[in-house]
Amino acid sequence: MCGRTSCHLPRDVLTRACAYQDRQGQQRLPEWRDPDKYCPSYNKSPRSNSPVLLSRLHFEKGADSSERIIAPMRWGLVPSWFKEGDPSKLQFNTSNCRSDTIMEKLSFKVPLGKGRRCVVLADGFYEWQRCQRTNQRQPYFIYFPQIKTEKSVSNGTPNNPEDWEKVWDNWRLLTMAGIFDCWEPPEGGDCLYSYTIITVDSCKGLNDIHHRMPAILDGEEAVSKWLDFGEVSTQEALKLIHPTENITFHPVSTVVNNSQNNTPECLAPVDLLVKKELKASGRSQKMFQWLATKSSKKEDPQTPQKAESDVPQWSSQFLQKSPFPTKRGGATLLERWLKQEKEEEPVAKRPHCQ
């Protein structure tokens, strides 16, 4: 599923990130519709406005369907046939649309049949992994792998929110397949444009975090085909809806849990091992101290340290390796004594809580 995103780029930067080639091969920037409704945020939730790409043909008859518009729309599709005067009274959740039932539900089937396909833009999206034993939830920020440029941080790894800001100039936006609709209030007034994000089964890389993910359009060709309803049929367009493995992620602070929090801290990487150290139980702390004392007596000072830490590495180019050295003594005893605590530690190369 997808229930929270980040789209914080300034409007001009967002526009440049959406540069494309039209049918004649000309490099173009999409034009904005209702630009004042765009509100950048690190923490967007359903019912907020987010920018989407769509074909100009939806607004101008006779326009080239390959030309693009950016329009802020309400997240959570309000069907055109909805009769109430208040969209918030819609009795079912339309923030996501399952790909396997998209042709079964009128809320999605009707606008899809009209070619109302859009691309939802975001820096990335958030997902929460539930730890089976503790029932706690760890948030992750999920996004396209990024290409480092000269404008990125010089050492390649931001250490704080201020450094993290330096990587955004050439950020590759996440492009998610969506459907939109236009609802007219029964008593008159402005039309409300709203959208839903199509979801699919998770790729292997994300399956340990959540079993569902957005349908991500990976590449300019996929985006063009999804948007160009004038040339690409619904049947052909739906072939683009499938999981992608071209994705990366890192754990973030639980600050993002509250949708009212809108700061760079929401998506800045955190070190889960540091959090584990801080939350060690009293028994664990005593055992660590005892092991440290016993290990220091047995360790040969001439023994060279391992070149690489055995600490699990998360799927992110921005995360540094753990600064803590690998403990050599008492590992087997620690596993026996602290079996329960050991089960809660991250498994190498997988964001999985046992």
mmCIF file of C-alpha atoms in Angstrom:
data_model
loop_
_atom_site.group_PDB
_atom_site.id
_atom_site.type_symbol
_atom_site.label_atom_id
_atom_site.label_comp_id
_atom_site.label_asym_id
_atom_site.label_seq_id
_atom_site.Cartn_x
_atom_site.Cartn_y
_atom_site.Cartn_z
ATOM 1 C CA MET A 1 0.000 0.000 0.000
ATOM 2 C CA CYS A 2 1.003 3.652 -0.013
ATOM 3 C CA GLY A 3 -0.355 5.930 2.686
ATOM 4 C CA ARG A 4 2.303 8.591 3.121
ATOM 5 C CA THR A 5 4.666 10.371 0.738
ATOM 6 C CA SER A 6 7.156 13.227 0.639
ATOM 7 C CA CYS A 7 7.068 15.904 -2.048
ATOM 8 C CA HIS A 8 8.900 18.904 -0.654
ATOM 9 C CA LEU A 9 10.767 20.306 -3.687
ATOM 10 C CA PRO A 10 10.142 23.961 -4.600
ATOM 11 C CA ARG A 11 7.864 24.384 -7.596
ATOM 12 C CA ASP A 12 10.634 25.408 -10.025
ATOM 13 C CA VAL A 13 12.845 22.464 -9.032
ATOM 14 C CA LEU A 14 9.904 20.073 -9.314
ATOM 15 C CA THR A 15 9.126 21.429 -12.790
ATOM 16 C CA ARG A 16 12.715 20.905 -14.004
ATOM 17 C CA ALA A 17 12.665 17.361 -12.620
ATOM 18 C CA CYS A 18 9.678 16.651 -14.911
ATOM 19 C CA ALA A 19 11.382 17.691 -18.174
ATOM 20 C CA TYR A 20 10.350 15.482 -21.100
ATOM 21 C CA GLN A 21 10.371 15.139 -24.884
ATOM 22 C CA ASP A 22 7.144 15.640 -26.808
ATOM 23 C CA ARG A 23 6.085 13.619 -29.828
ATOM 24 C CA GLN A 24 8.281 15.773 -32.092
ATOM 25 C CA GLY A 25 11.335 15.090 -29.937
ATOM 26 C CA GLN A 26 11.439 18.610 -28.491
ATOM 27 C CA GLN A 27 12.670 19.022 -24.910
ATOM 28 C CA ARG A 28 9.896 20.614 -22.866
ATOM 29 C CA LEU A 29 8.814 21.466 -19.359
ATOM 30 C CA PRO A 30 5.260 20.696 -18.242
ATOM 31 C CA GLU A 31 2.969 23.659 -17.594
ATOM 32 C CA TRP A 32 1.215 24.130 -14.277
ATOM 33 C CA ARG A 33 -2.512 24.252 -13.659
ATOM 34 C CA ASP A 34 -3.543 25.896 -10.350
ATOM 35 C CA PRO A 35 0.089 26.224 -9.161
ATOM 36 C CA ASP A 36 -0.955 28.070 -5.989
ATOM 37 C CA LYS A 37 -2.557 24.862 -4.707
ATOM 38 C CA TYR A 38 0.825 23.113 -4.536
ATOM 39 C CA CYS A 39 2.038 22.873 -0.935
ATOM 40 C CA PRO A 40 5.485 21.243 -0.572
ATOM 41 C CA SER A 41 5.713 18.838 2.346
ATOM 42 C CA TYR A 42 7.993 16.146 3.765
ATOM 43 C CA ASN A 43 4.954 14.313 5.091
ATOM 44 C CA LYS A 44 1.901 14.148 2.825
ATOM 45 C CA SER A 45 -1.107 12.050 3.786
ATOM 46 C CA PRO A 46 -4.459 11.266 2.118
ATOM 47 C CA ARG A 47 -6.815 14.239 1.628
ATOM 48 C CA SER A 48 -3.865 16.558 1.091
ATOM 49 C CA ASN A 49 -2.976 17.988 -2.333
ATOM 50 C CA SER A 50 -0.099 16.440 -4.285
ATOM 51 C CA PRO A 51 1.234 17.218 -7.771
ATOM 52 C CA VAL A 52 0.372 14.827 -10.589
ATOM 53 C CA LEU A 53 1.337 14.695 -14.262
ATOM 54 C CA LEU A 54 -1.371 14.251 -16.876
ATOM 55 C CA SER A 55 -1.955 14.811 -20.576
ATOM 56 C CA ARG A 56 -2.865 18.299 -21.776
ATOM 57 C CA LEU A 57 -5.663 16.680 -23.791
ATOM 58 C CA HIS A 58 -7.696 16.316 -20.584
ATOM 59 C CA PHE A 59 -8.045 20.109 -20.426
ATOM 60 C CA GLU A 60 -7.813 21.240 -24.056
ATOM 61 C CA LYS A 61 -9.707 19.574 -26.883
ATOM 62 C CA GLY A 62 -7.505 18.947 -29.887
ATOM 63 C CA ALA A 63 -4.273 19.267 -27.890
ATOM 64 C CA ASP A 64 -1.353 16.892 -28.457
ATOM 65 C CA SER A 65 -1.890 14.037 -25.991
ATOM 66 C CA SER A 66 1.891 13.731 -25.490
ATOM 67 C CA GLU A 67 2.088 17.231 -23.949
ATOM 68 C CA ARG A 68 1.988 17.342 -20.161
ATOM 69 C CA ILE A 69 0.412 19.368 -17.395
ATOM 70 C CA ILE A 70 1.261 19.384 -13.669
ATOM 71 C CA ALA A 71 -1.791 19.840 -11.462
ATOM 72 C CA PRO A 72 -2.159 19.602 -7.685
ATOM 73 C CA MET A 73 -4.960 17.142 -6.867
ATOM 74 C CA ARG A 74 -6.591 15.783 -3.739
ATOM 75 C CA TRP A 75 -5.208 12.407 -2.655
ATOM 76 C CA GLY A 76 -8.160 10.038 -2.353
ATOM 77 C CA LEU A 77 -10.317 9.706 -5.451
ATOM 78 C CA VAL A 78 -13.841 11.160 -5.226
ATOM 79 C CA PRO A 79 -15.929 9.421 -7.940
ATOM 80 C CA SER A 80 -17.738 11.669 -10.403
ATOM 81 C CA TRP A 81 -21.020 9.942 -9.480
ATOM 82 C CA PHE A 82 -20.744 10.729 -5.731
ATOM 83 C CA LYS A 83 -23.986 12.488 -4.693
ATOM 84 C CA GLU A 84 -23.127 13.957 -1.274
ATOM 85 C CA GLY A 85 -22.084 17.580 -1.008
ATOM 86 C CA ASP A 86 -19.049 16.813 1.189
ATOM 87 C CA PRO A 87 -16.270 14.580 -0.232
ATOM 88 C CA SER A 88 -15.174 13.625 3.298
ATOM 89 C CA LYS A 89 -18.437 11.688 3.676
ATOM 90 C CA LEU A 90 -17.298 9.079 1.150
ATOM 91 C CA GLN A 91 -17.725 5.802 3.038
ATOM 92 C CA PHE A 92 -14.770 3.892 1.580
ATOM 93 C CA ASN A 93 -11.034 4.490 1.249
ATOM 94 C CA THR A 94 -9.882 5.450 -2.247
ATOM 95 C CA SER A 95 -6.326 6.566 -1.543
ATOM 96 C CA ASN A 96 -5.092 3.288 -3.074
ATOM 97 C CA CYS A 97 -6.428 1.057 -5.832
ATOM 98 C CA ARG A 98 -5.430 -2.602 -6.083
ATOM 99 C CA SER A 99 -4.291 -3.561 -9.568
ATOM 100 C CA ASP A 100 -6.024 -6.954 -9.359
ATOM 101 C CA THR A 101 -9.484 -5.429 -8.732
ATOM 102 C CA ILE A 102 -9.158 -2.227 -10.747
ATOM 103 C CA MET A 103 -11.664 -3.402 -13.383
ATOM 104 C CA GLU A 104 -14.177 -4.612 -10.793
ATOM 105 C CA LYS A 105 -14.873 -1.402 -8.874
ATOM 106 C CA LEU A 106 -16.843 1.399 -10.542
ATOM 107 C CA SER A 107 -14.892 4.077 -8.665
ATOM 108 C CA PHE A 108 -11.782 3.111 -10.628
ATOM 109 C CA LYS A 109 -13.112 1.304 -13.697
ATOM 110 C CA VAL A 110 -15.121 4.286 -14.980
ATOM 111 C CA PRO A 111 -12.348 6.941 -14.916
ATOM 112 C CA LEU A 112 -9.818 4.413 -16.230
ATOM 113 C CA GLY A 113 -12.140 3.698 -19.152
ATOM 114 C CA LYS A 114 -12.218 7.439 -19.887
ATOM 115 C CA GLY A 115 -8.420 7.525 -20.080
ATOM 116 C CA ARG A 116 -8.033 9.449 -16.839
ATOM 117 C CA ARG A 117 -4.549 8.158 -16.134
ATOM 118 C CA CYS A 118 -2.027 10.251 -14.210
ATOM 119 C CA VAL A 119 1.454 9.993 -12.707
ATOM 120 C CA VAL A 120 1.739 10.865 -9.018
ATOM 121 C CA LEU A 121 4.985 12.699 -8.232
ATOM 122 C CA ALA A 122 6.952 12.313 -4.996
ATOM 123 C CA ASP A 123 10.473 12.356 -3.581
ATOM 124 C CA GLY A 124 9.574 8.906 -2.288
ATOM 125 C CA PHE A 125 7.030 7.188 -0.064
ATOM 126 C CA TYR A 126 7.018 5.888 3.500
ATOM 127 C CA GLU A 127 6.151 2.407 4.638
ATOM 128 C CA TRP A 128 6.058 0.846 8.095
ATOM 129 C CA GLN A 129 7.424 -2.560 8.991
ATOM 130 C CA ARG A 130 5.761 -4.276 11.934
ATOM 131 C CA CYS A 131 8.142 -6.179 14.215
ATOM 132 C CA GLN A 132 6.404 -9.444 15.015
ATOM 133 C CA ARG A 133 7.660 -9.865 18.554
ATOM 134 C CA THR A 134 7.329 -6.300 19.859
ATOM 135 C CA ASN A 135 4.443 -5.181 17.594
ATOM 136 C CA GLN A 136 6.306 -1.892 17.129
ATOM 137 C CA ARG A 137 6.472 -0.292 13.684
ATOM 138 C CA GLN A 138 9.660 0.970 12.038
ATOM 139 C CA PRO A 139 9.201 3.516 9.215
ATOM 140 C CA TYR A 140 11.266 3.442 6.008
ATOM 141 C CA PHE A 141 11.695 5.995 3.233
ATOM 142 C CA ILE A 142 11.554 4.332 -0.209
ATOM 143 C CA TYR A 143 12.704 5.968 -3.454
ATOM 144 C CA PHE A 144 14.520 5.551 -6.777
ATOM 145 C CA PRO A 145 18.304 4.966 -6.582
ATOM 146 C CA GLN A 146 19.956 8.330 -7.182
ATOM 147 C CA ILE A 147 22.921 9.282 -9.358
ATOM 148 C CA LYS A 148 25.569 11.228 -7.447
ATOM 149 C CA THR A 149 26.501 14.584 -8.981
ATOM 150 C CA GLU A 150 28.932 17.373 -8.181
ATOM 151 C CA LYS A 151 26.131 19.111 -6.327
ATOM 152 C CA SER A 152 25.719 16.180 -3.982
ATOM 153 C CA VAL A 153 27.490 15.999 -0.643
ATOM 154 C CA SER A 154 31.244 15.737 -1.201
ATOM 155 C CA ASN A 155 31.768 12.615 0.918
ATOM 156 C CA GLY A 156 28.650 10.961 -0.539
ATOM 157 C CA THR A 157 26.864 10.497 2.797
ATOM 158 C CA PRO A 158 24.724 13.171 4.496
ATOM 159 C CA ASN A 159 25.072 13.068 8.262
ATOM 160 C CA ASN A 160 22.280 15.464 9.205
ATOM 161 C CA PRO A 161 19.195 17.128 7.731
ATOM 162 C CA GLU A 162 21.243 20.149 6.589
ATOM 163 C CA ASP A 163 23.638 17.962 4.583
ATOM 164 C CA TRP A 164 20.753 15.875 3.283
ATOM 165 C CA GLU A 165 19.245 19.003 1.668
ATOM 166 C CA LYS A 166 22.252 19.274 -0.666
ATOM 167 C CA VAL A 167 21.310 16.145 -2.616
ATOM 168 C CA TRP A 168 17.947 17.430 -3.864
ATOM 169 C CA ASP A 169 19.052 19.579 -6.830
ATOM 170 C CA ASN A 170 19.176 16.588 -9.185
ATOM 171 C CA TRP A 171 16.769 14.274 -7.420
ATOM 172 C CA ARG A 172 15.003 11.663 -9.554
ATOM 173 C CA LEU A 173 11.344 11.877 -8.619
ATOM 174 C CA LEU A 174 9.396 8.728 -7.884
ATOM 175 C CA THR A 175 6.708 8.321 -10.570
ATOM 176 C CA MET A 176 3.697 6.287 -9.441
ATOM 177 C CA ALA A 177 0.812 5.213 -11.663
ATOM 178 C CA GLY A 178 -2.514 6.718 -10.690
ATOM 179 C CA ILE A 179 -6.094 7.297 -11.818
ATOM 180 C CA PHE A 180 -7.903 10.605 -11.381
ATOM 181 C CA ASP A 181 -11.491 11.786 -11.598
ATOM 182 C CA CYS A 182 -13.392 15.066 -11.634
ATOM 183 C CA TRP A 183 -16.247 15.569 -9.163
ATOM 184 C CA GLU A 184 -18.765 18.389 -9.454
ATOM 185 C CA PRO A 185 -20.506 19.464 -6.221
ATOM 186 C CA PRO A 186 -24.292 18.829 -6.467
ATOM 187 C CA GLU A 187 -25.038 22.400 -5.409
ATOM 188 C CA GLY A 188 -22.554 23.927 -7.848
ATOM 189 C CA GLY A 189 -19.025 25.236 -7.421
ATOM 190 C CA ASP A 190 -15.538 24.402 -8.646
ATOM 191 C CA CYS A 191 -14.786 20.884 -9.838
ATOM 192 C CA LEU A 192 -12.644 18.804 -7.515
ATOM 193 C CA TYR A 193 -9.832 16.815 -9.126
ATOM 194 C CA SER A 194 -8.680 13.846 -7.062
ATOM 195 C CA TYR A 195 -6.577 10.730 -7.590
ATOM 196 C CA THR A 196 -5.767 7.254 -6.315
ATOM 197 C CA ILE A 197 -2.422 5.422 -6.399
ATOM 198 C CA ILE A 198 -2.440 1.966 -8.000
ATOM 199 C CA THR A 199 -0.776 -0.723 -5.876
ATOM 200 C CA VAL A 200 0.736 -4.107 -6.704
ATOM 201 C CA ASP A 201 2.405 -6.976 -4.838
ATOM 202 C CA SER A 202 5.721 -5.900 -3.355
ATOM 203 C CA CYS A 203 8.974 -6.653 -5.113
ATOM 204 C CA LYS A 204 11.370 -9.044 -3.388
ATOM 205 C CA GLY A 205 13.459 -6.185 -2.025
ATOM 206 C CA LEU A 206 10.516 -4.630 -0.160
ATOM 207 C CA ASN A 207 8.554 -7.725 0.791
ATOM 208 C CA ASP A 208 10.017 -7.832 4.305
ATOM 209 C CA ILE A 209 8.766 -4.290 4.930
ATOM 210 C CA HIS A 210 5.272 -4.629 3.460
ATOM 211 C CA HIS A 211 3.465 -7.001 1.086
ATOM 212 C CA ARG A 212 2.144 -4.168 -1.137
ATOM 213 C CA MET A 213 3.817 -1.277 -2.961
ATOM 214 C CA PRO A 214 2.810 1.469 -5.436
ATOM 215 C CA ALA A 215 2.863 0.644 -9.144
ATOM 216 C CA ILE A 216 6.025 2.545 -10.089
ATOM 217 C CA LEU A 217 6.603 3.665 -13.671
ATOM 218 C CA ASP A 218 10.340 3.207 -14.132
ATOM 219 C CA GLY A 219 11.623 5.346 -16.983
ATOM 220 C CA GLU A 220 10.465 7.960 -19.470
ATOM 221 C CA GLU A 221 8.971 5.428 -21.883
ATOM 222 C CA ALA A 222 6.701 3.940 -19.215
ATOM 223 C CA VAL A 223 5.605 7.412 -18.042
ATOM 224 C CA SER A 224 4.850 8.510 -21.620
ATOM 225 C CA LYS A 225 2.776 5.432 -22.409
ATOM 226 C CA TRP A 226 0.785 5.691 -19.195
ATOM 227 C CA LEU A 227 -0.047 9.370 -19.783
ATOM 228 C CA ASP A 228 -0.727 9.252 -23.519
ATOM 229 C CA PHE A 229 -4.311 7.951 -23.448
ATOM 230 C CA GLY A 230 -4.859 9.328 -26.927
ATOM 231 C CA GLU A 231 -2.418 6.835 -28.449
ATOM 232 C CA VAL A 232 -2.103 4.035 -25.857
ATOM 233 C CA SER A 233 -5.177 1.961 -25.035
ATOM 234 C CA THR A 234 -6.187 0.990 -21.528
ATOM 235 C CA GLN A 235 -5.319 -2.630 -22.208
ATOM 236 C CA GLU A 236 -1.794 -1.695 -23.335
ATOM 237 C CA ALA A 237 -1.311 0.753 -20.492
ATOM 238 C CA LEU A 238 -2.195 -1.849 -17.861
ATOM 239 C CA LYS A 239 0.763 -3.944 -19.025
ATOM 240 C CA LEU A 240 2.948 -1.300 -17.355
ATOM 241 C CA ILE A 241 1.455 -2.069 -13.947
ATOM 242 C CA HIS A 242 3.790 -4.470 -12.140
ATOM 243 C CA PRO A 243 6.372 -4.450 -9.307
ATOM 244 C CA THR A 244 9.841 -3.026 -9.931
ATOM 245 C CA GLU A 245 13.085 -4.001 -8.214
ATOM 246 C CA ASN A 246 14.732 -0.679 -9.119
ATOM 247 C CA ILE A 247 14.103 0.788 -5.699
ATOM 248 C CA THR A 248 16.098 1.563 -2.580
ATOM 249 C CA PHE A 249 15.259 2.549 0.994
ATOM 250 C CA HIS A 250 16.544 3.456 4.434
ATOM 251 C CA PRO A 251 15.057 3.529 7.945
ATOM 252 C CA VAL A 252 13.863 6.903 9.246
ATOM 253 C CA SER A 253 12.783 8.413 12.535
ATOM 254 C CA THR A 254 9.357 7.746 14.024
ATOM 255 C CA VAL A 255 8.875 11.514 13.789
ATOM 256 C CA VAL A 256 7.172 10.744 10.468
ATOM 257 C CA ASN A 257 4.474 8.734 12.257
ATOM 258 C CA ASN A 258 2.602 11.950 13.004
ATOM 259 C CA SER A 259 1.380 13.450 9.733
ATOM 260 C CA GLN A 260 1.483 16.905 11.327
ATOM 261 C CA ASN A 261 5.284 16.759 11.471
ATOM 262 C CA ASN A 262 6.737 18.410 8.380
ATOM 263 C CA THR A 263 10.524 18.661 8.732
ATOM 264 C CA PRO A 264 13.593 17.217 6.947
ATOM 265 C CA GLU A 265 13.958 14.832 9.894
ATOM 266 C CA CYS A 266 11.021 12.836 8.476
ATOM 267 C CA LEU A 267 13.156 11.355 5.703
ATOM 268 C CA ALA A 268 16.705 11.654 7.069
ATOM 269 C CA PRO A 269 18.411 8.239 7.589
ATOM 270 C CA VAL A 270 18.704 6.846 11.116
ATOM 271 C CA ASP A 271 20.966 4.095 12.459
ATOM 272 C CA LEU A 272 18.810 1.330 13.902
ATOM 273 C CA LEU A 273 21.786 -0.176 15.742
ATOM 274 C CA VAL A 274 22.265 3.022 17.724
ATOM 275 C CA LYS A 275 18.611 2.844 18.712
ATOM 276 C CA LYS A 276 19.086 -0.745 19.891
ATOM 277 C CA GLU A 277 22.056 0.273 22.047
ATOM 278 C CA LEU A 278 20.053 3.039 23.692
ATOM 279 C CA LYS A 279 17.157 0.716 24.488
ATOM 280 C CA ALA A 280 19.169 -2.174 25.917
ATOM 281 C CA SER A 281 17.549 -3.675 29.011
ATOM 282 C CA GLY A 282 19.220 -3.625 32.441
ATOM 283 C CA ARG A 283 20.087 -7.311 32.177
ATOM 284 C CA SER A 284 21.550 -6.746 28.725
ATOM 285 C CA GLN A 285 23.704 -3.844 29.924
ATOM 286 C CA LYS A 286 25.121 -5.924 32.776
ATOM 287 C CA MET A 287 25.869 -8.783 30.449
ATOM 288 C CA PHE A 288 27.609 -6.497 27.952
ATOM 289 C CA GLN A 289 29.784 -5.113 30.759
ATOM 290 C CA TRP A 290 30.663 -8.610 31.970
ATOM 291 C CA LEU A 291 31.543 -9.750 28.445
ATOM 292 C CA ALA A 292 33.673 -6.680 27.853
ATOM 293 C CA THR A 293 35.663 -7.409 31.024
ATOM 294 C CA LYS A 294 36.180 -11.103 30.189
ATOM 295 C CA SER A 295 36.956 -10.425 26.543
ATOM 296 C CA SER A 296 39.631 -7.841 27.306
ATOM 297 C CA LYS A 297 41.590 -10.429 29.308
ATOM 298 C CA LYS A 298 41.482 -13.075 26.585
ATOM 299 C CA GLU A 299 42.042 -10.878 23.523
ATOM 300 C CA ASP A 300 45.453 -10.861 21.877
ATOM 301 C CA PRO A 301 46.431 -7.220 21.307
ATOM 302 C CA GLN A 302 48.389 -8.294 18.211
ATOM 303 C CA THR A 303 45.341 -9.827 16.545
ATOM 304 C CA PRO A 304 44.422 -7.651 13.556
ATOM 305 C CA GLN A 305 40.883 -6.306 13.357
ATOM 306 C CA LYS A 306 38.596 -7.295 10.503
ATOM 307 C CA ALA A 307 38.654 -4.900 7.586
ATOM 308 C CA GLU A 308 34.883 -4.875 7.331
ATOM 309 C CA SER A 309 32.264 -4.717 10.062
ATOM 310 C CA ASP A 310 29.758 -7.558 10.288
ATOM 311 C CA VAL A 311 27.029 -4.998 10.967
ATOM 312 C CA PRO A 312 24.139 -5.358 8.459
ATOM 313 C CA GLN A 313 24.121 -2.727 5.735
ATOM 314 C CA TRP A 314 20.827 -1.100 4.802
ATOM 315 C CA SER A 315 19.673 -0.537 1.225
ATOM 316 C CA SER A 316 20.784 3.066 0.924
ATOM 317 C CA GLN A 317 23.693 4.844 -0.679
ATOM 318 C CA PHE A 318 23.422 7.519 1.987
ATOM 319 C CA LEU A 319 23.969 5.330 5.054
ATOM 320 C CA GLN A 320 27.438 5.084 6.534
ATOM 321 C CA LYS A 321 28.849 1.854 7.887
ATOM 322 C CA SER A 322 28.462 1.474 11.619
ATOM 323 C CA PRO A 323 31.233 3.233 13.570
ATOM 324 C CA PHE A 324 31.189 0.481 16.203
ATOM 325 C CA PRO A 325 33.906 -2.241 15.945
ATOM 326 C CA THR A 326 32.844 -5.863 15.779
ATOM 327 C CA LYS A 327 32.978 -7.556 19.196
ATOM 328 C CA ARG A 328 35.232 -10.615 19.042
ATOM 329 C CA GLY A 329 34.913 -12.194 22.465
ATOM 330 C CA GLY A 330 31.943 -13.912 24.065
ATOM 331 C CA ALA A 331 29.698 -13.919 20.999
ATOM 332 C CA THR A 332 28.418 -17.463 21.566
ATOM 333 C CA LEU A 333 27.700 -16.827 25.230
ATOM 334 C CA LEU A 334 25.890 -13.613 24.338
ATOM 335 C CA GLU A 335 23.639 -15.478 21.919
ATOM 336 C CA ARG A 336 22.687 -17.970 24.628
ATOM 337 C CA TRP A 337 22.158 -15.404 27.357
ATOM 338 C CA LEU A 338 20.355 -12.774 25.325
ATOM 339 C CA LYS A 339 18.434 -14.951 22.851
ATOM 340 C CA GLN A 340 15.323 -12.829 23.012
ATOM 341 C CA GLU A 341 17.211 -9.575 22.435
ATOM 342 C CA LYS A 342 19.159 -11.201 19.604
ATOM 343 C CA GLU A 343 15.956 -12.121 17.805
ATOM 344 C CA GLU A 344 14.980 -8.445 17.626
ATOM 345 C CA GLU A 345 18.160 -7.319 15.843
ATOM 346 C CA PRO A 346 18.041 -6.628 12.090
ATOM 347 C CA VAL A 347 19.017 -9.544 9.850
ATOM 348 C CA ALA A 348 21.923 -8.803 7.498
ATOM 349 C CA LYS A 349 20.855 -7.325 4.166
ATOM 350 C CA ARG A 350 17.152 -7.524 5.085
ATOM 351 C CA PRO A 351 15.003 -4.920 6.895
ATOM 352 C CA HIS A 352 13.272 -7.688 8.820
ATOM 353 C CA CYS A 353 12.206 -7.866 12.458
ATOM 354 C CA GLN A 354 11.896 -11.474 13.547
#
